[in-house]
Amino acid sequence: DFTGPDYPQSLAKYLSDSTKLIVLCSPNSRKSAYVNDEIRTFAKIKGADNIISVLVSGVPNNEAGPGHEDQMAFPEALCEVMEMPLATSYLGFDLRKDKVNKGVFNGSWYTILANIYNVSRSEIEQRDKKREARTRRIRRGIVTGVMAILLVALAVTLVFWRQAVEQQLP
């Protein structure tokens, strides 16, 4: 969301405030002068090591055969700043039925997070497993607490019911 009258100045400000640049690579992004401009500007400010590419459609440029240049996904600027761009694959992702961090895209999600935080993918996976184990423990504790309350309520109800029955007997 750019503000001000000068696009290059606004772009430079926002990109300099950013730690990483995530480039969604597709044939459309390859054709975009704005995407190429953002990549070049960011690479000058922060370096190519802080650019994360995500393949969302098309094919990597080196895999496009003759006559299929329109399917190339990597923007020219990305190829200029990186000798061989590597991208995390989100090919086949459908927003209506897929989640960015679940199912077949789980590994891709871990890779993107590892790149954002500059840690290994295995560290991200271990953190996620610990988080999931903690969530399971909390849920188990809540279920156990609810069950205990229900058992106490049942016991109290049975005691009062028995007393009521005994009072009604002659």
mmCIF file with all atom_site columns, C-alpha atoms in Angstrom:
data_model
loop_
_atom_site.group_PDB
_atom_site.id
_atom_site.type_symbol
_atom_site.label_atom_id
_atom_site.label_alt_id
_atom_site.label_comp_id
_atom_site.label_asym_id
_atom_site.label_entity_id
_atom_site.label_seq_id
_atom_site.pdbx_PDB_ins_code
_atom_site.Cartn_x
_atom_site.Cartn_y
_atom_site.Cartn_z
_atom_site.occupancy
_atom_site.B_iso_or_equiv
_atom_site.pdbx_formal_charge
_atom_site.auth_seq_id
_atom_site.auth_comp_id
_atom_site.auth_asym_id
_atom_site.auth_atom_id
_atom_site.pdbx_PDB_model_num
ATOM 1   C CA . ASP A 1 1   ? 0.000   0.000   0.000   1.00 0.00 ? 1   ASP A CA 1
ATOM 2   C CA . PHE A 1 2   ? 2.034   2.887   -1.312  1.00 0.00 ? 2   PHE A CA 1
ATOM 3   C CA . THR A 1 3   ? 1.609   6.442   -0.102  1.00 0.00 ? 3   THR A CA 1
ATOM 4   C CA . GLY A 1 4   ? 2.956   9.636   -1.546  1.00 0.00 ? 4   GLY A CA 1
ATOM 5   C CA . PRO A 1 5   ? 3.295   10.819  -5.100  1.00 0.00 ? 5   PRO A CA 1
ATOM 6   C CA . ASP A 1 6   ? 6.635   9.172   -5.921  1.00 0.00 ? 6   ASP A CA 1
ATOM 7   C CA . TYR A 1 7   ? 6.522   5.409   -6.628  1.00 0.00 ? 7   TYR A CA 1
ATOM 8   C CA . PRO A 1 8   ? 10.310  4.786   -6.632  1.00 0.00 ? 8   PRO A CA 1
ATOM 9   C CA . GLN A 1 9   ? 10.761  6.647   -3.360  1.00 0.00 ? 9   GLN A CA 1
ATOM 10  C CA . SER A 1 10  ? 7.856   4.824   -1.681  1.00 0.00 ? 10  SER A CA 1
ATOM 11  C CA . LEU A 1 11  ? 9.091   1.488   -3.007  1.00 0.00 ? 11  LEU A CA 1
ATOM 12  C CA . ALA A 1 12  ? 12.598  2.077   -1.683  1.00 0.00 ? 12  ALA A CA 1
ATOM 13  C CA . LYS A 1 13  ? 11.225  3.085   1.734   1.00 0.00 ? 13  LYS A CA 1
ATOM 14  C CA . TYR A 1 14  ? 9.028   0.008   2.118   1.00 0.00 ? 14  TYR A CA 1
ATOM 15  C CA . LEU A 1 15  ? 11.669  -2.364  0.830   1.00 0.00 ? 15  LEU A CA 1
ATOM 16  C CA . SER A 1 16  ? 14.352  -0.907  3.097   1.00 0.00 ? 16  SER A CA 1
ATOM 17  C CA . ASP A 1 17  ? 11.996  -1.403  6.050   1.00 0.00 ? 17  ASP A CA 1
ATOM 18  C CA . SER A 1 18  ? 11.573  -5.076  5.086   1.00 0.00 ? 18  SER A CA 1
ATOM 19  C CA . THR A 1 19  ? 13.853  -7.871  6.187   1.00 0.00 ? 19  THR A CA 1
ATOM 20  C CA . LYS A 1 20  ? 12.890  -10.347 3.466   1.00 0.00 ? 20  LYS A CA 1
ATOM 21  C CA . LEU A 1 21  ? 11.210  -10.198 0.077   1.00 0.00 ? 21  LEU A CA 1
ATOM 22  C CA . ILE A 1 22  ? 8.919   -13.053 -0.905  1.00 0.00 ? 22  ILE A CA 1
ATOM 23  C CA . VAL A 1 23  ? 8.487   -13.286 -4.667  1.00 0.00 ? 23  VAL A CA 1
ATOM 24  C CA . LEU A 1 24  ? 5.518   -15.284 -5.939  1.00 0.00 ? 24  LEU A CA 1
ATOM 25  C CA . CYS A 1 25  ? 6.876   -16.659 -9.213  1.00 0.00 ? 25  CYS A CA 1
ATOM 26  C CA . SER A 1 26  ? 4.524   -17.245 -12.124 1.00 0.00 ? 26  SER A CA 1
ATOM 27  C CA . PRO A 1 27  ? 4.389   -16.409 -15.813 1.00 0.00 ? 27  PRO A CA 1
ATOM 28  C CA . ASN A 1 28  ? 2.404   -13.275 -14.886 1.00 0.00 ? 28  ASN A CA 1
ATOM 29  C CA . SER A 1 29  ? 4.921   -12.095 -12.292 1.00 0.00 ? 29  SER A CA 1
ATOM 30  C CA . ARG A 1 30  ? 7.701   -12.727 -14.821 1.00 0.00 ? 30  ARG A CA 1
ATOM 31  C CA . LYS A 1 31  ? 6.013   -10.281 -17.218 1.00 0.00 ? 31  LYS A CA 1
ATOM 32  C CA . SER A 1 32  ? 5.454   -7.605  -14.568 1.00 0.00 ? 32  SER A CA 1
ATOM 33  C CA . ALA A 1 33  ? 7.743   -4.601  -14.726 1.00 0.00 ? 33  ALA A CA 1
ATOM 34  C CA . TYR A 1 34  ? 6.762   -3.792  -11.139 1.00 0.00 ? 34  TYR A CA 1
ATOM 35  C CA . VAL A 1 35  ? 7.835   -7.206  -9.816  1.00 0.00 ? 35  VAL A CA 1
ATOM 36  C CA . ASN A 1 36  ? 11.166  -6.942  -11.628 1.00 0.00 ? 36  ASN A CA 1
ATOM 37  C CA . ASP A 1 37  ? 11.649  -3.412  -10.285 1.00 0.00 ? 37  ASP A CA 1
ATOM 38  C CA . GLU A 1 38  ? 10.900  -4.529  -6.724  1.00 0.00 ? 38  GLU A CA 1
ATOM 39  C CA . ILE A 1 39  ? 13.364  -7.417  -6.976  1.00 0.00 ? 39  ILE A CA 1
ATOM 40  C CA . ARG A 1 40  ? 16.158  -5.211  -8.341  1.00 0.00 ? 40  ARG A CA 1
ATOM 41  C CA . THR A 1 41  ? 15.543  -2.501  -5.731  1.00 0.00 ? 41  THR A CA 1
ATOM 42  C CA . PHE A 1 42  ? 15.398  -4.964  -2.851  1.00 0.00 ? 42  PHE A CA 1
ATOM 43  C CA . ALA A 1 43  ? 18.541  -6.780  -4.010  1.00 0.00 ? 43  ALA A CA 1
ATOM 44  C CA . LYS A 1 44  ? 20.437  -3.460  -4.051  1.00 0.00 ? 44  LYS A CA 1
ATOM 45  C CA . ILE A 1 45  ? 19.231  -2.553  -0.557  1.00 0.00 ? 45  ILE A CA 1
ATOM 46  C CA . LYS A 1 46  ? 19.253  -5.914  1.282   1.00 0.00 ? 46  LYS A CA 1
ATOM 47  C CA . GLY A 1 47  ? 21.020  -8.377  -1.032  1.00 0.00 ? 47  GLY A CA 1
ATOM 48  C CA . ALA A 1 48  ? 19.813  -11.385 -2.961  1.00 0.00 ? 48  ALA A CA 1
ATOM 49  C CA . ASP A 1 49  ? 20.263  -13.673 0.076   1.00 0.00 ? 49  ASP A CA 1
ATOM 50  C CA . ASN A 1 50  ? 17.144  -12.117 1.598   1.00 0.00 ? 50  ASN A CA 1
ATOM 51  C CA . ILE A 1 51  ? 14.901  -12.922 -1.365  1.00 0.00 ? 51  ILE A CA 1
ATOM 52  C CA . ILE A 1 52  ? 12.610  -15.930 -1.019  1.00 0.00 ? 52  ILE A CA 1
ATOM 53  C CA . SER A 1 53  ? 11.031  -17.257 -4.183  1.00 0.00 ? 53  SER A CA 1
ATOM 54  C CA . VAL A 1 54  ? 7.823   -19.291 -4.218  1.00 0.00 ? 54  VAL A CA 1
ATOM 55  C CA . LEU A 1 55  ? 6.748   -21.060 -7.406  1.00 0.00 ? 55  LEU A CA 1
ATOM 56  C CA . VAL A 1 56  ? 2.955   -20.750 -7.727  1.00 0.00 ? 56  VAL A CA 1
ATOM 57  C CA . SER A 1 57  ? 2.468   -21.488 -11.420 1.00 0.00 ? 57  SER A CA 1
ATOM 58  C CA . GLY A 1 58  ? 4.441   -22.129 -14.567 1.00 0.00 ? 58  GLY A CA 1
ATOM 59  C CA . VAL A 1 59  ? 7.814   -23.857 -14.606 1.00 0.00 ? 59  VAL A CA 1
ATOM 60  C CA . PRO A 1 60  ? 11.350  -22.877 -13.619 1.00 0.00 ? 60  PRO A CA 1
ATOM 61  C CA . ASN A 1 61  ? 12.967  -21.077 -16.543 1.00 0.00 ? 61  ASN A CA 1
ATOM 62  C CA . ASN A 1 62  ? 15.552  -23.805 -17.150 1.00 0.00 ? 62  ASN A CA 1
ATOM 63  C CA . GLU A 1 63  ? 12.776  -26.403 -17.508 1.00 0.00 ? 63  GLU A CA 1
ATOM 64  C CA . ALA A 1 64  ? 10.793  -24.548 -20.164 1.00 0.00 ? 64  ALA A CA 1
ATOM 65  C CA . GLY A 1 65  ? 11.407  -26.186 -23.508 1.00 0.00 ? 65  GLY A CA 1
ATOM 66  C CA . PRO A 1 66  ? 11.577  -24.407 -26.860 1.00 0.00 ? 66  PRO A CA 1
ATOM 67  C CA . GLY A 1 67  ? 8.251   -22.841 -27.712 1.00 0.00 ? 67  GLY A CA 1
ATOM 68  C CA . HIS A 1 68  ? 7.162   -22.852 -24.040 1.00 0.00 ? 68  HIS A CA 1
ATOM 69  C CA . GLU A 1 69  ? 8.879   -19.651 -22.975 1.00 0.00 ? 69  GLU A CA 1
ATOM 70  C CA . ASP A 1 70  ? 5.461   -18.285 -21.975 1.00 0.00 ? 70  ASP A CA 1
ATOM 71  C CA . GLN A 1 71  ? 5.404   -20.844 -19.125 1.00 0.00 ? 71  GLN A CA 1
ATOM 72  C CA . MET A 1 72  ? 8.641   -19.588 -17.536 1.00 0.00 ? 72  MET A CA 1
ATOM 73  C CA . ALA A 1 73  ? 7.940   -18.400 -13.992 1.00 0.00 ? 73  ALA A CA 1
ATOM 74  C CA . PHE A 1 74  ? 11.088  -16.687 -12.713 1.00 0.00 ? 74  PHE A CA 1
ATOM 75  C CA . PRO A 1 75  ? 11.209  -12.921 -13.319 1.00 0.00 ? 75  PRO A CA 1
ATOM 76  C CA . GLU A 1 76  ? 14.279  -11.718 -15.224 1.00 0.00 ? 76  GLU A CA 1
ATOM 77  C CA . ALA A 1 77  ? 15.398  -9.615  -12.260 1.00 0.00 ? 77  ALA A CA 1
ATOM 78  C CA . LEU A 1 78  ? 15.410  -12.712 -10.053 1.00 0.00 ? 78  LEU A CA 1
ATOM 79  C CA . CYS A 1 79  ? 17.633  -14.487 -12.563 1.00 0.00 ? 79  CYS A CA 1
ATOM 80  C CA . GLU A 1 80  ? 19.915  -11.435 -12.666 1.00 0.00 ? 80  GLU A CA 1
ATOM 81  C CA . VAL A 1 81  ? 20.464  -11.276 -8.888  1.00 0.00 ? 81  VAL A CA 1
ATOM 82  C CA . MET A 1 82  ? 20.592  -15.046 -8.336  1.00 0.00 ? 82  MET A CA 1
ATOM 83  C CA . GLU A 1 83  ? 22.705  -17.329 -10.475 1.00 0.00 ? 83  GLU A CA 1
ATOM 84  C CA . MET A 1 84  ? 20.168  -20.152 -10.226 1.00 0.00 ? 84  MET A CA 1
ATOM 85  C CA . PRO A 1 85  ? 16.935  -19.195 -8.436  1.00 0.00 ? 85  PRO A CA 1
ATOM 86  C CA . LEU A 1 86  ? 15.540  -21.966 -6.276  1.00 0.00 ? 86  LEU A CA 1
ATOM 87  C CA . ALA A 1 87  ? 11.910  -21.765 -5.344  1.00 0.00 ? 87  ALA A CA 1
ATOM 88  C CA . THR A 1 88  ? 9.659   -23.436 -2.837  1.00 0.00 ? 88  THR A CA 1
ATOM 89  C CA . SER A 1 89  ? 6.912   -25.135 -4.791  1.00 0.00 ? 89  SER A CA 1
ATOM 90  C CA . TYR A 1 90  ? 3.264   -24.300 -4.309  1.00 0.00 ? 90  TYR A CA 1
ATOM 91  C CA . LEU A 1 91  ? 2.309   -25.672 -7.711  1.00 0.00 ? 91  LEU A CA 1
ATOM 92  C CA . GLY A 1 92  ? -1.277  -26.881 -7.756  1.00 0.00 ? 92  GLY A CA 1
ATOM 93  C CA . PHE A 1 93  ? -2.242  -24.829 -4.701  1.00 0.00 ? 93  PHE A CA 1
ATOM 94  C CA . ASP A 1 94  ? -5.976  -24.084 -4.644  1.00 0.00 ? 94  ASP A CA 1
ATOM 95  C CA . LEU A 1 95  ? -7.040  -21.461 -2.117  1.00 0.00 ? 95  LEU A CA 1
ATOM 96  C CA . ARG A 1 96  ? -10.536 -22.950 -1.912  1.00 0.00 ? 96  ARG A CA 1
ATOM 97  C CA . LYS A 1 97  ? -9.422  -26.394 -0.749  1.00 0.00 ? 97  LYS A CA 1
ATOM 98  C CA . ASP A 1 98  ? -5.762  -26.196 0.341   1.00 0.00 ? 98  ASP A CA 1
ATOM 99  C CA . LYS A 1 99  ? -4.071  -24.597 3.317   1.00 0.00 ? 99  LYS A CA 1
ATOM 100 C CA . VAL A 1 100 ? -0.625  -23.047 2.997   1.00 0.00 ? 100 VAL A CA 1
ATOM 101 C CA . ASN A 1 101 ? 0.685   -24.989 6.002   1.00 0.00 ? 101 ASN A CA 1
ATOM 102 C CA . LYS A 1 102 ? -1.207  -28.306 5.807   1.00 0.00 ? 102 LYS A CA 1
ATOM 103 C CA . GLY A 1 103 ? -1.362  -31.411 3.675   1.00 0.00 ? 103 GLY A CA 1
ATOM 104 C CA . VAL A 1 104 ? 0.928   -31.613 0.672   1.00 0.00 ? 104 VAL A CA 1
ATOM 105 C CA . PHE A 1 105 ? 2.163   -28.056 1.292   1.00 0.00 ? 105 PHE A CA 1
ATOM 106 C CA . ASN A 1 106 ? 3.319   -28.702 4.855   1.00 0.00 ? 106 ASN A CA 1
ATOM 107 C CA . GLY A 1 107 ? 6.950   -29.175 3.782   1.00 0.00 ? 107 GLY A CA 1
ATOM 108 C CA . SER A 1 108 ? 6.843   -26.062 1.617   1.00 0.00 ? 108 SER A CA 1
ATOM 109 C CA . TRP A 1 109 ? 5.526   -24.075 4.565   1.00 0.00 ? 109 TRP A CA 1
ATOM 110 C CA . TYR A 1 110 ? 8.403   -25.252 6.765   1.00 0.00 ? 110 TYR A CA 1
ATOM 111 C CA . THR A 1 111 ? 10.889  -24.296 4.048   1.00 0.00 ? 111 THR A CA 1
ATOM 112 C CA . ILE A 1 112 ? 9.475   -20.776 3.743   1.00 0.00 ? 112 ILE A CA 1
ATOM 113 C CA . LEU A 1 113 ? 9.510   -20.275 7.519   1.00 0.00 ? 113 LEU A CA 1
ATOM 114 C CA . ALA A 1 114 ? 13.087  -21.553 7.720   1.00 0.00 ? 114 ALA A CA 1
ATOM 115 C CA . ASN A 1 115 ? 14.107  -19.059 5.040   1.00 0.00 ? 115 ASN A CA 1
ATOM 116 C CA . ILE A 1 116 ? 12.297  -16.193 6.750   1.00 0.00 ? 116 ILE A CA 1
ATOM 117 C CA . TYR A 1 117 ? 13.841  -16.890 10.161  1.00 0.00 ? 117 TYR A CA 1
ATOM 118 C CA . ASN A 1 118 ? 17.274  -18.009 8.874   1.00 0.00 ? 118 ASN A CA 1
ATOM 119 C CA . VAL A 1 119 ? 17.130  -21.328 10.682  1.00 0.00 ? 119 VAL A CA 1
ATOM 120 C CA . SER A 1 120 ? 17.164  -24.903 9.443   1.00 0.00 ? 120 SER A CA 1
ATOM 121 C CA . ARG A 1 121 ? 13.975  -26.554 8.285   1.00 0.00 ? 121 ARG A CA 1
ATOM 122 C CA . SER A 1 122 ? 14.440  -29.314 10.864  1.00 0.00 ? 122 SER A CA 1
ATOM 123 C CA . GLU A 1 123 ? 14.475  -26.701 13.633  1.00 0.00 ? 123 GLU A CA 1
ATOM 124 C CA . ILE A 1 124 ? 11.156  -25.318 12.362  1.00 0.00 ? 124 ILE A CA 1
ATOM 125 C CA . GLU A 1 125 ? 9.722   -28.848 12.230  1.00 0.00 ? 125 GLU A CA 1
ATOM 126 C CA . GLN A 1 126 ? 10.891  -29.569 15.794  1.00 0.00 ? 126 GLN A CA 1
ATOM 127 C CA . ARG A 1 127 ? 9.356   -26.324 17.055  1.00 0.00 ? 127 ARG A CA 1
ATOM 128 C CA . ASP A 1 128 ? 6.088   -27.214 15.348  1.00 0.00 ? 128 ASP A CA 1
ATOM 129 C CA . LYS A 1 129 ? 6.086   -30.709 16.876  1.00 0.00 ? 129 LYS A CA 1
ATOM 130 C CA . LYS A 1 130 ? 6.661   -29.200 20.334  1.00 0.00 ? 130 LYS A CA 1
ATOM 131 C CA . ARG A 1 131 ? 3.823   -26.723 19.744  1.00 0.00 ? 131 ARG A CA 1
ATOM 132 C CA . GLU A 1 132 ? 1.483   -29.513 18.628  1.00 0.00 ? 132 GLU A CA 1
ATOM 133 C CA . ALA A 1 133 ? 2.443   -31.659 21.664  1.00 0.00 ? 133 ALA A CA 1
ATOM 134 C CA . ARG A 1 134 ? 1.791   -28.689 23.984  1.00 0.00 ? 134 ARG A CA 1
ATOM 135 C CA . THR A 1 135 ? -1.596  -28.097 22.317  1.00 0.00 ? 135 THR A CA 1
ATOM 136 C CA . ARG A 1 136 ? -2.502  -31.794 22.777  1.00 0.00 ? 136 ARG A CA 1
ATOM 137 C CA . ARG A 1 137 ? -1.515  -31.656 26.466  1.00 0.00 ? 137 ARG A CA 1
ATOM 138 C CA . ILE A 1 138 ? -3.643  -28.561 27.014  1.00 0.00 ? 138 ILE A CA 1
ATOM 139 C CA . ARG A 1 139 ? -6.627  -30.159 25.267  1.00 0.00 ? 139 ARG A CA 1
ATOM 140 C CA . ARG A 1 140 ? -6.179  -33.361 27.272  1.00 0.00 ? 140 ARG A CA 1
ATOM 141 C CA . GLY A 1 141 ? -6.052  -31.322 30.478  1.00 0.00 ? 141 GLY A CA 1
ATOM 142 C CA . ILE A 1 142 ? -9.226  -29.460 29.568  1.00 0.00 ? 142 ILE A CA 1
ATOM 143 C CA . VAL A 1 143 ? -11.053 -32.679 28.666  1.00 0.00 ? 143 VAL A CA 1
ATOM 144 C CA . THR A 1 144 ? -9.849  -34.329 31.879  1.00 0.00 ? 144 THR A CA 1
ATOM 145 C CA . GLY A 1 145 ? -10.994 -31.319 33.931  1.00 0.00 ? 145 GLY A CA 1
ATOM 146 C CA . VAL A 1 146 ? -14.434 -31.285 32.286  1.00 0.00 ? 146 VAL A CA 1
ATOM 147 C CA . MET A 1 147 ? -14.790 -35.033 32.843  1.00 0.00 ? 147 MET A CA 1
ATOM 148 C CA . ALA A 1 148 ? -13.840 -34.632 36.515  1.00 0.00 ? 148 ALA A CA 1
ATOM 149 C CA . ILE A 1 149 ? -16.400 -31.858 36.972  1.00 0.00 ? 149 ILE A CA 1
ATOM 150 C CA . LEU A 1 150 ? -19.078 -33.969 35.293  1.00 0.00 ? 150 LEU A CA 1
ATOM 151 C CA . LEU A 1 151 ? -18.250 -36.965 37.501  1.00 0.00 ? 151 LEU A CA 1
ATOM 152 C CA . VAL A 1 152 ? -18.468 -34.812 40.639  1.00 0.00 ? 152 VAL A CA 1
ATOM 153 C CA . ALA A 1 153 ? -21.760 -33.368 39.411  1.00 0.00 ? 153 ALA A CA 1
ATOM 154 C CA . LEU A 1 154 ? -23.050 -36.900 38.756  1.00 0.00 ? 154 LEU A CA 1
ATOM 155 C CA . ALA A 1 155 ? -21.989 -38.054 42.217  1.00 0.00 ? 155 ALA A CA 1
ATOM 156 C CA . VAL A 1 156 ? -23.690 -35.057 43.881  1.00 0.00 ? 156 VAL A CA 1
ATOM 157 C CA . THR A 1 157 ? -26.824 -35.627 41.814  1.00 0.00 ? 157 THR A CA 1
ATOM 158 C CA . LEU A 1 158 ? -26.941 -39.296 42.809  1.00 0.00 ? 158 LEU A CA 1
ATOM 159 C CA . VAL A 1 159 ? -26.524 -38.442 46.491  1.00 0.00 ? 159 VAL A CA 1
ATOM 160 C CA . PHE A 1 160 ? -29.355 -35.888 46.381  1.00 0.00 ? 160 PHE A CA 1
ATOM 161 C CA . TRP A 1 161 ? -31.533 -38.243 44.344  1.00 0.00 ? 161 TRP A CA 1
ATOM 162 C CA . ARG A 1 162 ? -31.007 -41.023 46.900  1.00 0.00 ? 162 ARG A CA 1
ATOM 163 C CA . GLN A 1 163 ? -31.849 -38.659 49.745  1.00 0.00 ? 163 GLN A CA 1
ATOM 164 C CA . ALA A 1 164 ? -35.029 -37.585 47.941  1.00 0.00 ? 164 ALA A CA 1
ATOM 165 C CA . VAL A 1 165 ? -36.047 -41.193 47.395  1.00 0.00 ? 165 VAL A CA 1
ATOM 166 C CA . GLU A 1 166 ? -35.388 -42.044 51.080  1.00 0.00 ? 166 GLU A CA 1
ATOM 167 C CA . GLN A 1 167 ? -37.499 -39.069 52.250  1.00 0.00 ? 167 GLN A CA 1
ATOM 168 C CA . GLN A 1 168 ? -40.427 -40.209 50.137  1.00 0.00 ? 168 GLN A CA 1
ATOM 169 C CA . LEU A 1 169 ? -40.419 -43.716 51.589  1.00 0.00 ? 169 LEU A CA 1
ATOM 170 C CA . PRO A 1 170 ? -42.706 -44.221 54.686  1.00 0.00 ? 170 PRO A CA 1
#
